[in-house]
CSV table of C-alpha atoms and ligand atoms in Angstrom, one decimal:
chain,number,residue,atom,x,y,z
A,1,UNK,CA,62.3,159.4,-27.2
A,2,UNK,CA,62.1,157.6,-30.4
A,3,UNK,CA,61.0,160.0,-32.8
A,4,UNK,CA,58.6,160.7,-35.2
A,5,UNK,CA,56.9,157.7,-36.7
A,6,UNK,CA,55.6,157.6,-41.0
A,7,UNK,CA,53.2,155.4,-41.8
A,8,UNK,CA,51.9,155.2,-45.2
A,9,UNK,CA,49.9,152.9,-47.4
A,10,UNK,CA,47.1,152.3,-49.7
A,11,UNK,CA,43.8,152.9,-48.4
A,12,UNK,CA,42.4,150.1,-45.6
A,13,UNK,CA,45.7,148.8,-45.2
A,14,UNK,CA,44.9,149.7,-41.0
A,15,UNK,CA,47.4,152.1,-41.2
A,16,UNK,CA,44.9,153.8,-38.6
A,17,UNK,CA,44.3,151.7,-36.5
A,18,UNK,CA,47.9,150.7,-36.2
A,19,UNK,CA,49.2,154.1,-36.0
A,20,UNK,CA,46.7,155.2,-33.1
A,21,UNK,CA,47.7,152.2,-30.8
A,22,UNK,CA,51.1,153.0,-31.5
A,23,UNK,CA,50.6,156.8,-30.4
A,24,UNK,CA,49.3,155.9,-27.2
A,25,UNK,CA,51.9,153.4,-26.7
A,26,UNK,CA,54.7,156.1,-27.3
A,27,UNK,CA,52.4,158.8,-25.6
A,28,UNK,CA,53.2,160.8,-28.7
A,29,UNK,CA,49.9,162.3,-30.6
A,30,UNK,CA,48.6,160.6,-33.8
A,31,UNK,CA,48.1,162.5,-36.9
A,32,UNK,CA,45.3,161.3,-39.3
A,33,UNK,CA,45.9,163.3,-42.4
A,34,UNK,CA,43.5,161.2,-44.2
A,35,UNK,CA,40.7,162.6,-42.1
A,36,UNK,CA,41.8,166.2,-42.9
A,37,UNK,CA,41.6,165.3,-46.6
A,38,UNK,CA,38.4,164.3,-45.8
A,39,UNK,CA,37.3,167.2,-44.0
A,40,UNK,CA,37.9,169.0,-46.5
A,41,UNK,CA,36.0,167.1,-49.3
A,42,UNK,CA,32.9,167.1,-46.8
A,43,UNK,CA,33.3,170.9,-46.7
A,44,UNK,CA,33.5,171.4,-50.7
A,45,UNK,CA,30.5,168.8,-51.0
A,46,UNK,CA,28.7,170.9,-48.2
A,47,UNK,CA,29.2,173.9,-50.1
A,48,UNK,CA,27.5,172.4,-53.6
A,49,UNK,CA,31.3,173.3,-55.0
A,50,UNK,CA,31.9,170.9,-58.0
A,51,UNK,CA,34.6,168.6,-57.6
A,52,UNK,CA,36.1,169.7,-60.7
A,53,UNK,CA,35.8,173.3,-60.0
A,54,UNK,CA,39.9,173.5,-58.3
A,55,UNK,CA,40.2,176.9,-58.8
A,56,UNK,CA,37.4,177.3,-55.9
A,57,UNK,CA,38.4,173.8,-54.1
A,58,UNK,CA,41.5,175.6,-53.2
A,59,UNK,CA,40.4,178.7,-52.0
A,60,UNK,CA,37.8,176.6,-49.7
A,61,UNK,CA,41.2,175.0,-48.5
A,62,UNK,CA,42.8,178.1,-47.7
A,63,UNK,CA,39.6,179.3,-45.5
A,64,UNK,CA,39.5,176.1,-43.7
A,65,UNK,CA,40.5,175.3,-40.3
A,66,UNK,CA,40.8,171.6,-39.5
A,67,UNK,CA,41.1,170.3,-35.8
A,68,UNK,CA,42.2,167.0,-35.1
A,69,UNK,CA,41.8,165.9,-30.9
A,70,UNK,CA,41.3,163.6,-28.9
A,71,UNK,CA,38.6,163.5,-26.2
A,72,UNK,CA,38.7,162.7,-22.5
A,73,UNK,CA,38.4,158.7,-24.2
A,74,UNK,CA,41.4,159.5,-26.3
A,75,UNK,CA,39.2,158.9,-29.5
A,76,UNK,CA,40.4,161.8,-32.3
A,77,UNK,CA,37.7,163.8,-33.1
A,78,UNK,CA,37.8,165.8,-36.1
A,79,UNK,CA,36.7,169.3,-36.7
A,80,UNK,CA,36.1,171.5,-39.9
A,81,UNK,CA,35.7,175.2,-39.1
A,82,UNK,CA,34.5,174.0,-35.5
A,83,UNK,CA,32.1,171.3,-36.4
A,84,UNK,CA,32.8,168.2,-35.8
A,85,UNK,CA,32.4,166.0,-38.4
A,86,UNK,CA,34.3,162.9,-37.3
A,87,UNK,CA,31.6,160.2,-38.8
A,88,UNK,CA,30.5,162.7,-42.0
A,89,UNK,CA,34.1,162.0,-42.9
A,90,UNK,CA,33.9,158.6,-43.3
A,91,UNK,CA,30.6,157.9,-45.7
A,92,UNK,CA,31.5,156.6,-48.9
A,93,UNK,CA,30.1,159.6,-51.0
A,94,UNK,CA,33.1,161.5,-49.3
A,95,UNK,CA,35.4,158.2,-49.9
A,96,UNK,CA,34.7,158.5,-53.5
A,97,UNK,CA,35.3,162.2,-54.0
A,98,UNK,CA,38.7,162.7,-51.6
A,99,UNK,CA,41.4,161.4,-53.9
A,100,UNK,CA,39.8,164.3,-56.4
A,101,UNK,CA,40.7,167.3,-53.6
A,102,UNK,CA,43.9,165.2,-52.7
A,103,UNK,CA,45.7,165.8,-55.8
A,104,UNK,CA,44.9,169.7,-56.3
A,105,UNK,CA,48.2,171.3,-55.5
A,106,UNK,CA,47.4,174.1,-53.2
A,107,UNK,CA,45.3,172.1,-51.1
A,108,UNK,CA,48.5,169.5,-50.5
A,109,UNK,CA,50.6,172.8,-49.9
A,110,UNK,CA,47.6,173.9,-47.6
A,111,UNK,CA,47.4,170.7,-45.5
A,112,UNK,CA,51.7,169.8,-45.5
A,113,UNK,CA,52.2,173.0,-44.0
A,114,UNK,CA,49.3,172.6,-41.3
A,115,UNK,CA,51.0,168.6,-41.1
A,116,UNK,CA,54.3,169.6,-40.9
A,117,UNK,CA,53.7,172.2,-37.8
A,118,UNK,CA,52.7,169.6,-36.1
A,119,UNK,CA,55.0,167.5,-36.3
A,120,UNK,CA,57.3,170.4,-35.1
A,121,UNK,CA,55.3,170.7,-32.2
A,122,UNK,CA,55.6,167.3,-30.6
A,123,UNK,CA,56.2,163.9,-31.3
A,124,UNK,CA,53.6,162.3,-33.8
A,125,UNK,CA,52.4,159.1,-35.3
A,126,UNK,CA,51.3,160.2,-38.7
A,127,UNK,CA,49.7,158.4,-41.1
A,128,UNK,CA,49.1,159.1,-45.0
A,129,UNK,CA,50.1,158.6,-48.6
A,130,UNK,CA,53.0,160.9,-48.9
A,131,UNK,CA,54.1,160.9,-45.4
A,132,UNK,CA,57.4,159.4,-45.4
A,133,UNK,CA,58.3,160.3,-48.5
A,134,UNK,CA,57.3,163.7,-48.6
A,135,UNK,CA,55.6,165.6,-45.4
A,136,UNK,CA,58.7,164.5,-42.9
A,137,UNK,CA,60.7,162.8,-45.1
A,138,UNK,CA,63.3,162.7,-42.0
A,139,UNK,CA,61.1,160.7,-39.8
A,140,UNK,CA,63.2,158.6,-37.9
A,141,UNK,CA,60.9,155.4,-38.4
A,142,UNK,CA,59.2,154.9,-41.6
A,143,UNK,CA,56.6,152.0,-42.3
A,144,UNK,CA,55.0,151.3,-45.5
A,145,UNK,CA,51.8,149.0,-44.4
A,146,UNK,CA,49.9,146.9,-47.3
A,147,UNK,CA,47.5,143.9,-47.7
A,148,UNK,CA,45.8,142.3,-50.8
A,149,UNK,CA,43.0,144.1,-52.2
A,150,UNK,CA,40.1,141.2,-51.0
A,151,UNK,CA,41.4,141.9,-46.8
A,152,UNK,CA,41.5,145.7,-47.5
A,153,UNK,CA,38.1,145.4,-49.0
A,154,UNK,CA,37.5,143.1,-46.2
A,155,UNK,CA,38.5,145.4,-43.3
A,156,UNK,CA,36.3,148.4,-44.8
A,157,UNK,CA,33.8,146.4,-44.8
A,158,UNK,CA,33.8,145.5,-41.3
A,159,UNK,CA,34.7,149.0,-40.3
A,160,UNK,CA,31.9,150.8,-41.9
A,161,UNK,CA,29.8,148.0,-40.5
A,162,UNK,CA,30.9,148.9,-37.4
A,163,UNK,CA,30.1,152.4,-37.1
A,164,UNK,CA,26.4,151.3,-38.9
A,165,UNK,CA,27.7,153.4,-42.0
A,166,UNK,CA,25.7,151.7,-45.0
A,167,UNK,CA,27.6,150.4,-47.9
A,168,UNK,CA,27.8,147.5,-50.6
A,169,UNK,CA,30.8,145.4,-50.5
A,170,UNK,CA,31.2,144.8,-54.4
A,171,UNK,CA,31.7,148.9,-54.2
A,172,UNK,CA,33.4,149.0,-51.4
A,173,UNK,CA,36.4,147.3,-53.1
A,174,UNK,CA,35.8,149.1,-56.1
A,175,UNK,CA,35.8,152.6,-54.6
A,176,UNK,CA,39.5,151.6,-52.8
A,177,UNK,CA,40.8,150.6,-56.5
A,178,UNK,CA,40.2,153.6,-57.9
A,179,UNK,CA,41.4,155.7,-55.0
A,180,UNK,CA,44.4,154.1,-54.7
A,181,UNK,CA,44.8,154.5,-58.4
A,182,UNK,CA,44.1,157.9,-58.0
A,183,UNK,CA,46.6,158.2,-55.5
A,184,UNK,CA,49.1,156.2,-57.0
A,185,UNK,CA,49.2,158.5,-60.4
A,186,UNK,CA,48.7,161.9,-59.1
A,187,UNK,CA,51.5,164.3,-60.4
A,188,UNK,CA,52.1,165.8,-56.7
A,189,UNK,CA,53.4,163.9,-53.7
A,190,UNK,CA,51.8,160.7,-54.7
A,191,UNK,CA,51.4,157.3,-52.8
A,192,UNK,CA,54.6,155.5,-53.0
A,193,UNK,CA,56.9,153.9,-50.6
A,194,UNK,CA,59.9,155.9,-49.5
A,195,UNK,CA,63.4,153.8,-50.4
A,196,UNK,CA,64.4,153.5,-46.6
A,197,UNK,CA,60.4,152.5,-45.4
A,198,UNK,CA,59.9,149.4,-44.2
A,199,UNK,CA,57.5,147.3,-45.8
A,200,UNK,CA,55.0,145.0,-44.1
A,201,UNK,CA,52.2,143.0,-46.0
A,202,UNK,CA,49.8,142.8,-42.9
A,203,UNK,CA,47.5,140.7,-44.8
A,204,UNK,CA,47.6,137.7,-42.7
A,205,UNK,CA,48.7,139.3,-39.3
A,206,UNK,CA,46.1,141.1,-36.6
A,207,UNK,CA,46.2,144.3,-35.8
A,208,UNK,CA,47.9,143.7,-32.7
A,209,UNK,CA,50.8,141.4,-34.4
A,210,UNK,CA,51.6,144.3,-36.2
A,211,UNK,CA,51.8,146.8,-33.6
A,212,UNK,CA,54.1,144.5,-31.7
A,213,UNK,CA,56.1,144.2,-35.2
A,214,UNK,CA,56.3,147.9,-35.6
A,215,UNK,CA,57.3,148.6,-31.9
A,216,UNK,CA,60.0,146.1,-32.5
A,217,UNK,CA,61.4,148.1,-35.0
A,218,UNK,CA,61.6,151.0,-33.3
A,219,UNK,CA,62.7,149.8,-30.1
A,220,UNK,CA,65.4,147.9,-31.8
A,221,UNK,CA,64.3,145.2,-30.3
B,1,CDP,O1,41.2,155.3,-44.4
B,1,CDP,P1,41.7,155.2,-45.8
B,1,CDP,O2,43.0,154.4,-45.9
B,1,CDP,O3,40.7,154.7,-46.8
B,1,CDP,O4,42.0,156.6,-46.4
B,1,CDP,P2,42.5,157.9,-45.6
B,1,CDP,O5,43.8,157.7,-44.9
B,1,CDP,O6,41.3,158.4,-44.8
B,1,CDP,O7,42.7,158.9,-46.8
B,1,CDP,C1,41.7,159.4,-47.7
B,1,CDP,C2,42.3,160.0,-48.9
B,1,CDP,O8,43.0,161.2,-48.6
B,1,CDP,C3,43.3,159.1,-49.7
B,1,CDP,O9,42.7,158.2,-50.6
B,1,CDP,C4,44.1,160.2,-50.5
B,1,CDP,O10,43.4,160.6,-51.6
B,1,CDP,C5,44.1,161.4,-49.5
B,1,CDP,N1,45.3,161.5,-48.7
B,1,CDP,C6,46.4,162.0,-49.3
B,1,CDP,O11,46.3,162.4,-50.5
B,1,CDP,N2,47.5,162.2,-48.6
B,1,CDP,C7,47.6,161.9,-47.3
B,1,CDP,N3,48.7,162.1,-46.7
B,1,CDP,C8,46.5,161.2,-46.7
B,1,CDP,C9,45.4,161.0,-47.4
């Protein structure tokens, strides 16, 4: 038993991806709280709320239910009210509008406490902006993952190409800019690196290099 696991980082660092392989090495369940951020933007967007409008944004929050599990393929599927909306969540007109819900206070309060039961629960691999610094700030393994800007742009790319989600690269990197400014400035819980997180600049390493990295770490190897 190793212990819960923090992973946090600016957006298409592969936090993710990394923090999914990890979970199902340590058979412990992984925690996107990204994609409950997300969720919830889809939801307000659904509901024609304006994005500006926080006063309703945050009683949509507090009548949400959000689902994260996995499927008999272990793939997390996400769930807003009981719909799934696992690809919704990822089109770039929610991209561009999450860091706007993320930094309204009673939707963080709303979404800690939901993350924070969780990780009560059972042992989790959770990945975010605030995790280690904030949600379980007594994780016993903390990782801060980053890359230059060009591979994070690089890596969305390829992901949203992937999942045949249509996009223009030149935006693409502009979008994760200003989101991680967003993120970076926001008065509440922003994105920063916890003093005793590890920091790994994955911009020239695979996804599985740094797996093995992290694993190291935590196995003390
Ligand atoms: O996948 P990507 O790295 O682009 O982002 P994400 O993990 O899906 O997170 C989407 C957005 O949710 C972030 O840009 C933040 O605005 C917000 N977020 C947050 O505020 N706190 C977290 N713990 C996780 C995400």
């Amino acid at each position: 038993m190793v212990g819960n696991v923090a992973i946090d980082g600016p957006a298409g660092a592969g936090k993710s991806t990394v923090s999914k392989l990890l979970a199902d090495e340590l058979g412990y369940l992984y925690v996107d709280t990204g994609a409950m951020y997300r969720a919830l933007t889809w939801k307000v967007m659904n509901q024609n709320i304006a994005m500006d409008d926080e006063v309703e944004i945050a009683r949509a929050a507090e009548f949400t239910d959000i689902e994260l599990k996995y499927d008999a393929q272990r793939v997390l599927r996400v769930f807003c009210d009981g719909q799934e909306v696992t690809s919704e969540i990822r089109q770039q007109v929610v991209s561009k509008n999450v860091s706007k819900v993320a930094r309204i206070a009673a939707v963080r309060h709303h979404m800690v406490r939901l993350q924070r039961r969780m990780a009560d629960k059972q042992p989790v691999v959770m990945d975010g902006r605030d995790i280690g610094s904030y949600v379980i700030p007594h994780a016993q393994h903390k990782f801060f993952l980053t890359a230059s800007i060009e591979e994070r742009a690089r890596r969305r790319c390829q992901q949203l190409d992937e999942q045949n989600i249509p996009f223009i690269g030149e935006e693409v990197k502009k979008e994760i800019e200003v989101r991680d400014e967003m993120d970076r400035s926001r008065e509440i819980a922003p994105l920063i690196k916890a003093p005793d997180a590890i920091l790994l600049d994955t911009s020239c390493q695979t996804v599985e290099e740094v797996v093995d990295e992290v694993l190291k770490v935590i196995r003390g190897e």
